[in-house]
Tab-separated table of C-alpha atoms and ligand atoms in Angstrom:
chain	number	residue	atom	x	y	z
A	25	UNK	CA	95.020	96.462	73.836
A	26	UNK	CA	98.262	97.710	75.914
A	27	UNK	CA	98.279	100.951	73.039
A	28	UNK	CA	102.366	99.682	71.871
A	29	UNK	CA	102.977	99.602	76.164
A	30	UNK	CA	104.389	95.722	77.721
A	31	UNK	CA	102.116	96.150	80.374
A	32	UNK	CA	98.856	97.846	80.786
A	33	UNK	CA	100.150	100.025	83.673
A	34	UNK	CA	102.491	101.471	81.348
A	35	UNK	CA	99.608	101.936	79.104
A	36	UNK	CA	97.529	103.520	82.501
A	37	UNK	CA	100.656	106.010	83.675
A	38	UNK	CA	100.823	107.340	79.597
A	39	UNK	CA	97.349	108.128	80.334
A	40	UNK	CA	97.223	110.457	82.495
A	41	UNK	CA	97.370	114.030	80.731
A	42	UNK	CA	94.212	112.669	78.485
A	43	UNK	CA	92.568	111.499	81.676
A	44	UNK	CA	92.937	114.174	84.010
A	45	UNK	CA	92.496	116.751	81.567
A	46	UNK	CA	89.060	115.356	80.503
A	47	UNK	CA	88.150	114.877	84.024
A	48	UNK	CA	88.862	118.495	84.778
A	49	UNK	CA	86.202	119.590	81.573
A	50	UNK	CA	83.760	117.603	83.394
A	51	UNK	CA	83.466	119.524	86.283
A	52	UNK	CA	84.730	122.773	85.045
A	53	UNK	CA	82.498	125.299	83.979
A	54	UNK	CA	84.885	128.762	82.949
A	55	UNK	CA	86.439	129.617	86.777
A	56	UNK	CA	83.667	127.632	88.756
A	57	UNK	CA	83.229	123.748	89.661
A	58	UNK	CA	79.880	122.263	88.386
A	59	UNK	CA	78.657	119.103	89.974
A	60	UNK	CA	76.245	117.894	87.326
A	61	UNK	CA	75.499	114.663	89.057
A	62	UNK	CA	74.074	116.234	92.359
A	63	UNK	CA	73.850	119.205	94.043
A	64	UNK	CA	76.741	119.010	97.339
A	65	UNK	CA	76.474	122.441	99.364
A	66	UNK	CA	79.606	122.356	101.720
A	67	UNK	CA	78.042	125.877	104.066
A	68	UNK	CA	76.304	123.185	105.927
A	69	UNK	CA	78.664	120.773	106.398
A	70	UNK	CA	80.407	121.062	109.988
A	71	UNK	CA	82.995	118.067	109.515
A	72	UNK	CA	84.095	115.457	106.679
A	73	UNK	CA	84.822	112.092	106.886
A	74	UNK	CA	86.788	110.371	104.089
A	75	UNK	CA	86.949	106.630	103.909
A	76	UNK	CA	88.553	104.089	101.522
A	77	UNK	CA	90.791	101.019	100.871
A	78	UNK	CA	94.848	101.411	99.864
A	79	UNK	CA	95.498	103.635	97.183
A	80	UNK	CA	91.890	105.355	97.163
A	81	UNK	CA	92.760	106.179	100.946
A	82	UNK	CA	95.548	107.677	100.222
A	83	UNK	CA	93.678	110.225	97.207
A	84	UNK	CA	91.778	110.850	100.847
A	85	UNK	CA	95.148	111.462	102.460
A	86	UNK	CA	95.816	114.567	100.317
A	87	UNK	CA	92.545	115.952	99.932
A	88	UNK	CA	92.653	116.255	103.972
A	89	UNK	CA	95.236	118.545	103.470
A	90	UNK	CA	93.200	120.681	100.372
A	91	UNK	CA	90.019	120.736	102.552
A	92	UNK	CA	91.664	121.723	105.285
A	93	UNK	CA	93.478	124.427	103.734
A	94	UNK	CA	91.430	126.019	101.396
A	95	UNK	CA	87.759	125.146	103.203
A	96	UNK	CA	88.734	125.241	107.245
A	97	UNK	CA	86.740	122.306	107.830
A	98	UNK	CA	87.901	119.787	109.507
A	99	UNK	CA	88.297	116.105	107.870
A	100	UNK	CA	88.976	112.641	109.014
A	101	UNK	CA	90.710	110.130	107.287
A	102	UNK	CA	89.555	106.114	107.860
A	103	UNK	CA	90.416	102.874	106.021
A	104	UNK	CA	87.193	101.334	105.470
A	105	UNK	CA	88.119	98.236	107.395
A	106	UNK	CA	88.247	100.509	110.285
A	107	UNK	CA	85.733	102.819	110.367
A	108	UNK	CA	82.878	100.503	109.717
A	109	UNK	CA	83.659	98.343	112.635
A	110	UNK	CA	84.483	101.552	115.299
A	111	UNK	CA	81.081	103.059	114.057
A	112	UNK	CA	81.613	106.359	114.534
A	113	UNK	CA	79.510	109.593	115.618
A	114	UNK	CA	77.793	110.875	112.400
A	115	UNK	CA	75.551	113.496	112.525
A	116	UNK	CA	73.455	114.880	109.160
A	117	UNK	CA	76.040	117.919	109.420
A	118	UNK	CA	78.477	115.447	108.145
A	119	UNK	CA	79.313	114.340	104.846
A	120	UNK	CA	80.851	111.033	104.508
A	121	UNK	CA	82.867	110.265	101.149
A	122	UNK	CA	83.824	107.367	100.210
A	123	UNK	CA	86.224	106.770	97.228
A	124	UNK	CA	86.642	103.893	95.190
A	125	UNK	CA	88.220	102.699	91.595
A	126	UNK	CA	86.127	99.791	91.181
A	127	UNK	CA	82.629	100.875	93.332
A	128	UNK	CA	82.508	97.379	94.641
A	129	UNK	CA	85.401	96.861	97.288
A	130	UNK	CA	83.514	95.053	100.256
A	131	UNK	CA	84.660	96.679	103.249
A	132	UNK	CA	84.116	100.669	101.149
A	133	UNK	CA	80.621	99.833	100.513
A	134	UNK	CA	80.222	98.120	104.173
A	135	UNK	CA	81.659	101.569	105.805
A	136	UNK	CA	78.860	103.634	103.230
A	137	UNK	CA	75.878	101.145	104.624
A	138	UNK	CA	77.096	102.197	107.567
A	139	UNK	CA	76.923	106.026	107.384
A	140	UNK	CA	73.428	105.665	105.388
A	141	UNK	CA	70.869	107.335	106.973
A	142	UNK	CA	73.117	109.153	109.882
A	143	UNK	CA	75.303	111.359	107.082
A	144	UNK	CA	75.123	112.768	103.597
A	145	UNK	CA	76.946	110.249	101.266
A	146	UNK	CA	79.505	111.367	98.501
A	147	UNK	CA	80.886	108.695	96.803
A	148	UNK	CA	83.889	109.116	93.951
A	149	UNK	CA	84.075	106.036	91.685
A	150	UNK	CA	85.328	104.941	88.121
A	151	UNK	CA	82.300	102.393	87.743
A	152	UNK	CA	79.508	104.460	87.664
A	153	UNK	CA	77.287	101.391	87.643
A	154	UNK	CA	78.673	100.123	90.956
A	155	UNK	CA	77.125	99.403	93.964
A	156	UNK	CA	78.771	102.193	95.541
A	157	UNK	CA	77.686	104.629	93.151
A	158	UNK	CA	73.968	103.610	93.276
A	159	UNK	CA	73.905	103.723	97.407
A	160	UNK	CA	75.381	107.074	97.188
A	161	UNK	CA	73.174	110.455	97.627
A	162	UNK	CA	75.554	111.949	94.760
A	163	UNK	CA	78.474	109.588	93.517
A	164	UNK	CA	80.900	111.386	91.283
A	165	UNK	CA	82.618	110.217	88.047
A	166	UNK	CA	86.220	109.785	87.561
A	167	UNK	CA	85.999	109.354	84.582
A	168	UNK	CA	89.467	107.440	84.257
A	169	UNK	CA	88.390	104.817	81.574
A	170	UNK	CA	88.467	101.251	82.586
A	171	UNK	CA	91.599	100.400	84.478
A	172	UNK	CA	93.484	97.009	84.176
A	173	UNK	CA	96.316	96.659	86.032
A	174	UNK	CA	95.599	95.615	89.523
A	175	UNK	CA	98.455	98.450	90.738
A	176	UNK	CA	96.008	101.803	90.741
A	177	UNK	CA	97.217	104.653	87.989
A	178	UNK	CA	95.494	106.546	86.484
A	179	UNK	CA	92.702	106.370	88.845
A	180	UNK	CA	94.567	107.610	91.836
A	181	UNK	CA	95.403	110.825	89.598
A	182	UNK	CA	91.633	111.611	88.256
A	183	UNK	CA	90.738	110.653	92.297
A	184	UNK	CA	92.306	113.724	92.985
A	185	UNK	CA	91.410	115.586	90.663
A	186	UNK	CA	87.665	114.980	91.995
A	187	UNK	CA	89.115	115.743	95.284
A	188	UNK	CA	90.877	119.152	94.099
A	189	UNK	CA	87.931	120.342	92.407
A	190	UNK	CA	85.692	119.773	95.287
A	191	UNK	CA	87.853	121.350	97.768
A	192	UNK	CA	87.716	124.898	95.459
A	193	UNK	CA	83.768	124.490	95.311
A	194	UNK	CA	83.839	123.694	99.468
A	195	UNK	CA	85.634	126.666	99.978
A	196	UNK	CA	83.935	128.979	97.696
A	197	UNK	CA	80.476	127.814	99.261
A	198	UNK	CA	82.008	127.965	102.899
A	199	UNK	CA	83.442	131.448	102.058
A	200	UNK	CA	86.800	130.534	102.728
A	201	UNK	CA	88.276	131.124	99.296
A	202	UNK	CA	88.175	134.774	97.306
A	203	UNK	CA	86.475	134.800	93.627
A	204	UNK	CA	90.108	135.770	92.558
A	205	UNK	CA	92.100	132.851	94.219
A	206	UNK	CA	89.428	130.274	93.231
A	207	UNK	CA	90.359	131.447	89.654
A	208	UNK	CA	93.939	131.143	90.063
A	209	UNK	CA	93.480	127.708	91.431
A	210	UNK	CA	91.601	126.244	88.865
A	211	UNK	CA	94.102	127.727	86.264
A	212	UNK	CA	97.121	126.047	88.462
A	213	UNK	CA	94.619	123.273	87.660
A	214	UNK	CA	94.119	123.408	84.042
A	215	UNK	CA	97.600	123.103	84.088
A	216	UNK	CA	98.328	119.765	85.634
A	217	UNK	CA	97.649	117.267	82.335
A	218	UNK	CA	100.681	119.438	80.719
A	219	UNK	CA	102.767	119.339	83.267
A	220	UNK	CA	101.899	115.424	84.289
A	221	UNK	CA	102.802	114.826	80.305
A	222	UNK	CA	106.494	117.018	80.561
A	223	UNK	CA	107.162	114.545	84.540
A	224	UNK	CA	106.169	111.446	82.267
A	225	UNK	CA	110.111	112.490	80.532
A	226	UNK	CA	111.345	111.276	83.806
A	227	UNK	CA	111.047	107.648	82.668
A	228	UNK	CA	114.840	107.292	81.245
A	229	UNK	CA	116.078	108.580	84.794
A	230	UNK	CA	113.456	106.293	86.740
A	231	UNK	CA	114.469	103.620	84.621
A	232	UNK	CA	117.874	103.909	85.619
A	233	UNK	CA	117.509	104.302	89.400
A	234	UNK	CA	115.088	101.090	89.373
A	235	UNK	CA	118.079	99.001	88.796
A	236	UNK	CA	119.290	99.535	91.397
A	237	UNK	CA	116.280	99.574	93.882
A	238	UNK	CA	115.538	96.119	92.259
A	239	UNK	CA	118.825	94.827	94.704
A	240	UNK	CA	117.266	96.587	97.416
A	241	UNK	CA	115.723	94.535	100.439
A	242	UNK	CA	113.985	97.476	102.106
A	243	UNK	CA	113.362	100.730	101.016
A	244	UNK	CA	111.917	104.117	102.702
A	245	UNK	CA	109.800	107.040	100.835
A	246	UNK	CA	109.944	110.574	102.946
A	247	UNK	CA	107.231	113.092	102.121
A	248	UNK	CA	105.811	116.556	103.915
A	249	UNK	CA	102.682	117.528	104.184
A	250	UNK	CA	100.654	116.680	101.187
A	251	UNK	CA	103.710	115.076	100.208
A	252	UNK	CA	103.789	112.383	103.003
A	253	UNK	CA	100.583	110.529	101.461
A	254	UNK	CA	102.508	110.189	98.525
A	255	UNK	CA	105.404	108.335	100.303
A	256	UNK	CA	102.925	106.090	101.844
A	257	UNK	CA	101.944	105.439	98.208
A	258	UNK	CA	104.541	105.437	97.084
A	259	UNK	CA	106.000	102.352	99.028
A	260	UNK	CA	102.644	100.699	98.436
A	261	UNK	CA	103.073	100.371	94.706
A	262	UNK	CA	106.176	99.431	95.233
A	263	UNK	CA	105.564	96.730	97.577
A	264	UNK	CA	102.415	95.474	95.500
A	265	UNK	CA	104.387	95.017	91.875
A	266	UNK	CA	108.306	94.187	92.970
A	267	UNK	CA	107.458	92.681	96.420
A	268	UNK	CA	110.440	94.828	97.999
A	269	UNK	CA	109.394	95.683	101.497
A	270	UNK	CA	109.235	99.423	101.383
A	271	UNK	CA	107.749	101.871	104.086
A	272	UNK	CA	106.459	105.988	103.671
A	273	UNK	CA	106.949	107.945	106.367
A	274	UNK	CA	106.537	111.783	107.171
A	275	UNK	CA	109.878	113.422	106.754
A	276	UNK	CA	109.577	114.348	110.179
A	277	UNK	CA	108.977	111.086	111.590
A	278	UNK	CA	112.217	109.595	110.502
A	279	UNK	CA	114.263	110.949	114.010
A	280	UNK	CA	111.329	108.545	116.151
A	281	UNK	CA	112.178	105.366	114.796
A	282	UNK	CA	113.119	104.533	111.115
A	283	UNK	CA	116.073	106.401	111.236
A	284	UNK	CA	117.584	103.333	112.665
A	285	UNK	CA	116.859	101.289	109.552
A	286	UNK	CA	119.182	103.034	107.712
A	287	UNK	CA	122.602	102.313	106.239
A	288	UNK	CA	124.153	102.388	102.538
A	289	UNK	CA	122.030	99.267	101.535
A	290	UNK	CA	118.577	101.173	102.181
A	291	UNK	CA	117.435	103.669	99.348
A	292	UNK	CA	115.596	106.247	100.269
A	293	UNK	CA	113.308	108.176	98.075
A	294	UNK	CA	112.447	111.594	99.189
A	295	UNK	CA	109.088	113.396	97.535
A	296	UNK	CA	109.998	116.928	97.795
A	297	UNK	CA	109.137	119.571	95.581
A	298	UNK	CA	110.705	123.260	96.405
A	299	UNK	CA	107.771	124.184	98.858
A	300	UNK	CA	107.942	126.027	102.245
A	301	UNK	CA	108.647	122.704	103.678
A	302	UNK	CA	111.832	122.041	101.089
A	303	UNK	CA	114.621	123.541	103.701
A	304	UNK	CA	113.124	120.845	106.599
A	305	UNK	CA	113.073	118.224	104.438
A	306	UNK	CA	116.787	118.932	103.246
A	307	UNK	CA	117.692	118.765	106.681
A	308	UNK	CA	116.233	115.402	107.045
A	309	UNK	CA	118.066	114.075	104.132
A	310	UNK	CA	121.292	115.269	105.596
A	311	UNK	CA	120.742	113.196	108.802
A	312	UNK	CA	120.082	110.039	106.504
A	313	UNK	CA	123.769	110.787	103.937
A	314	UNK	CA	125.496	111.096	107.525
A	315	UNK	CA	124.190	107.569	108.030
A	316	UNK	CA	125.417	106.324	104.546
A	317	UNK	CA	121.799	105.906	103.530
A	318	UNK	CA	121.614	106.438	99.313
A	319	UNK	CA	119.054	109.171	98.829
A	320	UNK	CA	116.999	109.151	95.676
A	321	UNK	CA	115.395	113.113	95.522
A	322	UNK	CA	112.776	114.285	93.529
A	323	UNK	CA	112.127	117.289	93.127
A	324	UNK	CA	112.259	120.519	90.748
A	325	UNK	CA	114.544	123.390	90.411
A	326	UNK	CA	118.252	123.656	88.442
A	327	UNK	CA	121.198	122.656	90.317
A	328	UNK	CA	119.451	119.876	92.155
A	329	UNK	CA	122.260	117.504	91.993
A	330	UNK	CA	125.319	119.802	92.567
A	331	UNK	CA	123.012	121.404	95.259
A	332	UNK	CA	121.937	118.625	97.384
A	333	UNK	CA	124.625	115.865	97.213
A	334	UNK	CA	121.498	113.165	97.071
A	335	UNK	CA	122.911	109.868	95.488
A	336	UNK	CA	120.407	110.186	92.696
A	337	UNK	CA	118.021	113.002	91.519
A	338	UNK	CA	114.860	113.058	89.388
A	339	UNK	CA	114.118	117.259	88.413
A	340	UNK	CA	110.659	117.445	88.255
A	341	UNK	CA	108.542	120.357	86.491
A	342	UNK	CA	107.460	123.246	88.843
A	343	UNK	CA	104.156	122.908	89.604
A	344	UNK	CA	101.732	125.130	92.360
A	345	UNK	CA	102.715	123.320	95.857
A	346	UNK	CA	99.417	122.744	96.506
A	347	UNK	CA	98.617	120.365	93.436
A	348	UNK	CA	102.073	118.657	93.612
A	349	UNK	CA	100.943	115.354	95.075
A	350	UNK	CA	98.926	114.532	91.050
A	351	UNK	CA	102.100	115.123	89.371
A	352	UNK	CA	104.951	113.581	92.059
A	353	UNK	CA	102.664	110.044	91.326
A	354	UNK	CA	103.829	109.649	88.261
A	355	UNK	CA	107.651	109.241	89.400
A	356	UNK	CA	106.274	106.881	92.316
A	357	UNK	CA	104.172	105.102	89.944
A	358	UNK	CA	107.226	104.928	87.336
A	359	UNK	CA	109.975	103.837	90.218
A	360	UNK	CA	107.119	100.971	91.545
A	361	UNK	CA	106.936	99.625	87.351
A	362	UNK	CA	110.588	99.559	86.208
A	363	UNK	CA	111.690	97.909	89.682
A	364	UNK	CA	109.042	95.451	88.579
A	365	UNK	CA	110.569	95.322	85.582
A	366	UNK	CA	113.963	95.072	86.326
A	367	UNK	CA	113.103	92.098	88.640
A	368	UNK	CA	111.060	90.529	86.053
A	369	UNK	CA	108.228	90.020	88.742
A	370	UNK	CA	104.477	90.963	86.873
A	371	UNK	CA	103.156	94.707	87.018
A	372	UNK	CA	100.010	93.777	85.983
A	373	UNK	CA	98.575	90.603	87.949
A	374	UNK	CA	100.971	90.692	91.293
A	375	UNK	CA	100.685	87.935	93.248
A	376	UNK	CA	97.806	87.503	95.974
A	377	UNK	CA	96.403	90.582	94.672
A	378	UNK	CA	92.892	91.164	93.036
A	379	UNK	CA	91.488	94.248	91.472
A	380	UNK	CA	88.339	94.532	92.980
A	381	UNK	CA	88.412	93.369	96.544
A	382	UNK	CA	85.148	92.137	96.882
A	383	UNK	CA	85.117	90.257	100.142
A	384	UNK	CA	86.219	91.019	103.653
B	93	F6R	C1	96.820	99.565	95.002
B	93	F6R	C2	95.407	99.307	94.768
B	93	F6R	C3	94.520	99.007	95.935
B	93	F6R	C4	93.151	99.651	95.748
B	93	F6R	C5	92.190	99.232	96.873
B	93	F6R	C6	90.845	99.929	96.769
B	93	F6R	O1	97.503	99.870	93.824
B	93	F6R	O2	94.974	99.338	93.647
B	93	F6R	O3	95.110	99.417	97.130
B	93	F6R	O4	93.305	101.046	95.718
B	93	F6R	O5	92.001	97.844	96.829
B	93	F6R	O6	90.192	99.581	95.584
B	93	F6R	P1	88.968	100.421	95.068
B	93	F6R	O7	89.496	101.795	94.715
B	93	F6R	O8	88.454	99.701	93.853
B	93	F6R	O9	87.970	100.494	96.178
């Protein structure tokens, strides 16, 4: 049942407020983050690995940046494809966590065999009857619903969610976050499914710009810090449902190569919300319009058009800086669909693509 949606990732996207928000009740408890499935105590945890496949490694992606920030511990980031062949130095100081939609994805639950026995094991899964799940010291819910379209939704949002939560509890065990801030995060928090419901307006807009993407051969996504993961997402959807070849890079990156990609027939779709980072980023941008490259910005604030001269703009609502990254998917997830759409190619079963990648 695709709930009156053509596809079932339309269906997945609309889902999002009612997903996250009844992901956030899970583990929320008043001010403080509850971990009913296990007990994870982040004061003894010296480092944190984080490994996954595609989309799930890019929920990773951002939640470096949270754990970093808010819990001063240091994290590493892996594809699963990697990390379980390099074997790397674990020690029982470390907890691995591995994230996956499905709980099944070969090379994820190859990586976690791996790390048995040397670290503690966090997993974060929709299928709490996978085998990634059950090999897991604690594995954490989702709690997404099932999710159909082989292009990841609604799961990448409630991933990191998970992730959010469980940076405020790391840095309230590690000391690193005040009573009082932890509090003002997790209202910032209880937030996010009303403000993901007011970005799902941007549709009309999206809509509009994905006709002309759809004549696009290439295309770039720029992104800052928290932000960049979200390019690199960003351009994977994309790639995955319309088959345009699309890259992410960090903004800052674009001066060291990719820069020379660009002329008026490549779009480029700049994540930036109206952070510390916002005035670097607009300086990037420039350097692209001098090139003739078509600039697509999203972002939030009035004036955003007459202000930055971008060929298109999406305005965004304001949201915290910090938890940006759950509601700047929807616009990536929206662009990726109605290019799809407006190529007539199939958002829900792309080619070559499965939805759970159960072999090597
Ligand atoms: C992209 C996508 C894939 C999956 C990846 C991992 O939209 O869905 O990149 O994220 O195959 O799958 P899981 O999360 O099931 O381990």
């Amino acid at each position: 049942d695709k709930g009156g949606h053509r596809h079932f990732m339309a269906k997945e996207i609309h889902e999002q407020p009612a997903v996250i928000d009844a992901c956030l009740s899970h583990y929320l408890d008043g001010d403080t983050v509850r971990l009913r499935e296990g007990e994870i105590d982040f004061s003894g945890v010296d480092r944190i690995v984080m490994v996954a496949c595609g989309t799930a490694s890019y929920a990773c992606h951002v939640a470096k940046y949270w754990f970093e920030q808010i819990a001063r511990v240091p994290v590493e980031v892996d594809v699963a494809s990697e990390f379980r062949y390099r074997e790397p130095p674990l020690s029982d100081r470390t907890l691995a966590i591995f994230v996956s939609q499905s709980g099944e994805t070969a090379d994820t639950l190859a990586a976690l065999r791996y790390a048995s026995g040397k670290a503690q094991i966090l997993s974060i899964v929709n299928v709490d009857t996978s085998s990634i799940a059950r090999e897991s010291d604690v594995a954490l819910p989702i709690l997404a619903g099932v999710e159909i379209g082989v292009a990841s939704t609604k799961a990448f949002t409630c991933q990191l969610t998970v992730l959010a939560l469980l940076a405020l509890k790391a840095g309230a065990d590690r000391g690193t976050l005040t009573a009082e801030d932890g509090k003002a995060h997790v209202e910032a928090l209880r937030k996010m499914p009303a403000l993901v419901s007011q970005a799902l307006a941007v549709e009309d807009r999206i809509e509009d710009i994905a006709r002309s993407l759809a004549e696009a051969r290439d295309v770039l996504f720029l992104g800052r810090g928290a932000m960049y993961p979200l390019a690199l997402e960003g351009a994977l959807k994309l790639k995955e449902i319309s088959y345009i070849h699309a890259e992410g890079y960090a903004s800052g990156e674009l001066k060291h190569g990719p820069i020379a990609l660009v002329d008026e027939s490549v779009p480029i779709i700049v994540l930036a919300p109206r952070d510390h980072l916002f005035g670097k980023t607009v300086s990037n941008m420039q350097e692209v319009m001098a090139r003739g490259g078509r600039v697509v910005l999203i972002s939030d604030g009035d004036g955003l058009a007459a202000e930055s001269a971008a060929w298109r703009t999406v305005e965004m609502p304001r949201a915290p800086a910090i938890w940006a990254p759950i509601l700047y998917a929807v616009p990536a997830q929206m662009l990726a669909y109605h290019t799809a759409i407006a190529k007539g190619t199939d958002a829900d079963q792309p080619r070559n693509l499965a939805k759970s990648v159960t072999v090597e």
